[in-house]
Amino acid sequence: MPSDCDICLLFGREVRRLRREQGLSQEDFAAKAGLDRTYISGVERGVRNVSLKNIGVIARAFDMSVGELMGYIE
């Protein structure tokens, strides 16, 4: 199981991968999710400890469930 630090990095890398896969800039994805671009940047760099609420927001912006999104992170 990943450590607390690792989980933020792994989550951020997955968000970046999915965002790029959809051909979205950080700014475009942030607008789609209703979050600030600098927040998305922090998430992707693993420096943000994302709340459950925002994990849900990010998952919805990717048109997936929280379970699907978190399933990529193992």
PDB file of C-alpha atoms in Angstrom:
ATOM      1  CA  MET A   1       0.000   0.000   0.000  1.00  0.00           C
ATOM      2  CA  PRO A   2       1.373   3.454  -0.913  1.00  0.00           C
ATOM      3  CA  SER A   3       2.398   5.861   1.846  1.00  0.00           C
ATOM      4  CA  ASP A   4       0.515   9.127   2.411  1.00  0.00           C
ATOM      5  CA  CYS A   5       3.066  11.039   0.331  1.00  0.00           C
ATOM      6  CA  ASP A   6       3.076   8.470  -2.436  1.00  0.00           C
ATOM      7  CA  ILE A   7      -0.710   8.466  -2.779  1.00  0.00           C
ATOM      8  CA  CYS A   8      -0.726  12.206  -3.567  1.00  0.00           C
ATOM      9  CA  LEU A   9       1.963  11.718  -6.214  1.00  0.00           C
ATOM     10  CA  LEU A  10       0.246   8.675  -7.715  1.00  0.00           C
ATOM     11  CA  PHE A  11      -3.126  10.424  -7.789  1.00  0.00           C
ATOM     12  CA  GLY A  12      -1.585  13.502  -9.402  1.00  0.00           C
ATOM     13  CA  ARG A  13       0.171  11.471 -12.073  1.00  0.00           C
ATOM     14  CA  GLU A  14      -3.069   9.695 -12.899  1.00  0.00           C
ATOM     15  CA  VAL A  15      -5.001  12.969 -13.133  1.00  0.00           C
ATOM     16  CA  ARG A  16      -2.321  14.326 -15.482  1.00  0.00           C
ATOM     17  CA  ARG A  17      -2.373  11.159 -17.602  1.00  0.00           C
ATOM     18  CA  LEU A  18      -6.169  11.166 -17.921  1.00  0.00           C
ATOM     19  CA  ARG A  19      -6.281  14.900 -18.651  1.00  0.00           C
ATOM     20  CA  ARG A  20      -3.694  14.591 -21.399  1.00  0.00           C
ATOM     21  CA  GLU A  21      -5.425  11.488 -22.775  1.00  0.00           C
ATOM     22  CA  GLN A  22      -8.539  13.644 -23.205  1.00  0.00           C
ATOM     23  CA  GLY A  23      -6.469  16.332 -24.936  1.00  0.00           C
ATOM     24  CA  LEU A  24      -7.218  18.964 -22.301  1.00  0.00           C
ATOM     25  CA  SER A  25      -4.937  21.690 -20.993  1.00  0.00           C
ATOM     26  CA  GLN A  26      -4.860  22.270 -17.244  1.00  0.00           C
ATOM     27  CA  GLU A  27      -6.913  25.404 -17.827  1.00  0.00           C
ATOM     28  CA  ASP A  28      -9.539  23.590 -19.892  1.00  0.00           C
ATOM     29  CA  PHE A  29      -9.791  20.723 -17.408  1.00  0.00           C
ATOM     30  CA  ALA A  30     -10.011  23.127 -14.464  1.00  0.00           C
ATOM     31  CA  ALA A  31     -12.876  24.964 -16.163  1.00  0.00           C
ATOM     32  CA  LYS A  32     -14.640  21.664 -16.890  1.00  0.00           C
ATOM     33  CA  ALA A  33     -14.248  20.608 -13.239  1.00  0.00           C
ATOM     34  CA  GLY A  34     -15.084  24.040 -11.829  1.00  0.00           C
ATOM     35  CA  LEU A  35     -11.734  24.246 -10.051  1.00  0.00           C
ATOM     36  CA  ASP A  36      -8.856  26.704 -10.291  1.00  0.00           C
ATOM     37  CA  ARG A  37      -6.024  25.916 -12.712  1.00  0.00           C
ATOM     38  CA  THR A  38      -3.443  26.378  -9.961  1.00  0.00           C
ATOM     39  CA  TYR A  39      -5.305  23.819  -7.845  1.00  0.00           C
ATOM     40  CA  ILE A  40      -5.168  21.280 -10.702  1.00  0.00           C
ATOM     41  CA  SER A  41      -1.466  22.035 -11.104  1.00  0.00           C
ATOM     42  CA  GLY A  42      -0.894  21.303  -7.407  1.00  0.00           C
ATOM     43  CA  VAL A  43      -2.893  18.079  -7.645  1.00  0.00           C
ATOM     44  CA  GLU A  44      -0.882  16.904 -10.648  1.00  0.00           C
ATOM     45  CA  ARG A  45       2.415  17.696  -8.921  1.00  0.00           C
ATOM     46  CA  GLY A  46       1.325  15.775  -5.835  1.00  0.00           C
ATOM     47  CA  VAL A  47       1.612  18.757  -3.502  1.00  0.00           C
ATOM     48  CA  ARG A  48      -2.134  18.923  -2.785  1.00  0.00           C
ATOM     49  CA  ASN A  49      -3.865  16.557  -0.374  1.00  0.00           C
ATOM     50  CA  VAL A  50      -7.114  16.372  -2.314  1.00  0.00           C
ATOM     51  CA  SER A  51     -10.351  16.227  -0.314  1.00  0.00           C
ATOM     52  CA  LEU A  52     -12.914  13.519  -0.955  1.00  0.00           C
ATOM     53  CA  LYS A  53     -15.258  16.188  -2.283  1.00  0.00           C
ATOM     54  CA  ASN A  54     -12.727  17.318  -4.893  1.00  0.00           C
ATOM     55  CA  ILE A  55     -11.866  13.728  -5.822  1.00  0.00           C
ATOM     56  CA  GLY A  56     -15.556  13.409  -6.692  1.00  0.00           C
ATOM     57  CA  VAL A  57     -15.462  16.638  -8.693  1.00  0.00           C
ATOM     58  CA  ILE A  58     -12.385  15.467 -10.610  1.00  0.00           C
ATOM     59  CA  ALA A  59     -13.899  12.037 -11.286  1.00  0.00           C
ATOM     60  CA  ARG A  60     -17.102  13.610 -12.648  1.00  0.00           C
ATOM     61  CA  ALA A  61     -15.055  15.890 -14.898  1.00  0.00           C
ATOM     62  CA  PHE A  62     -13.486  12.722 -16.349  1.00  0.00           C
ATOM     63  CA  ASP A  63     -16.979  11.185 -16.698  1.00  0.00           C
ATOM     64  CA  MET A  64     -16.094   8.358 -14.322  1.00  0.00           C
ATOM     65  CA  SER A  65     -16.933   7.272 -10.813  1.00  0.00           C
ATOM     66  CA  VAL A  66     -14.648   7.846  -7.853  1.00  0.00           C
ATOM     67  CA  GLY A  67     -14.130   4.076  -7.720  1.00  0.00           C
ATOM     68  CA  GLU A  68     -13.014   4.000 -11.340  1.00  0.00           C
ATOM     69  CA  LEU A  69     -10.631   6.907 -10.843  1.00  0.00           C
ATOM     70  CA  MET A  70      -9.137   5.495  -7.656  1.00  0.00           C
ATOM     71  CA  GLY A  71      -8.930   2.019  -9.196  1.00  0.00           C
ATOM     72  CA  TYR A  72      -6.142   3.258 -11.448  1.00  0.00           C
ATOM     73  CA  ILE A  73      -4.046   4.101  -8.388  1.00  0.00           C
ATOM     74  CA  GLU A  74      -2.515   0.960  -6.957  1.00  0.00           C
TER      75      GLU A  74
END
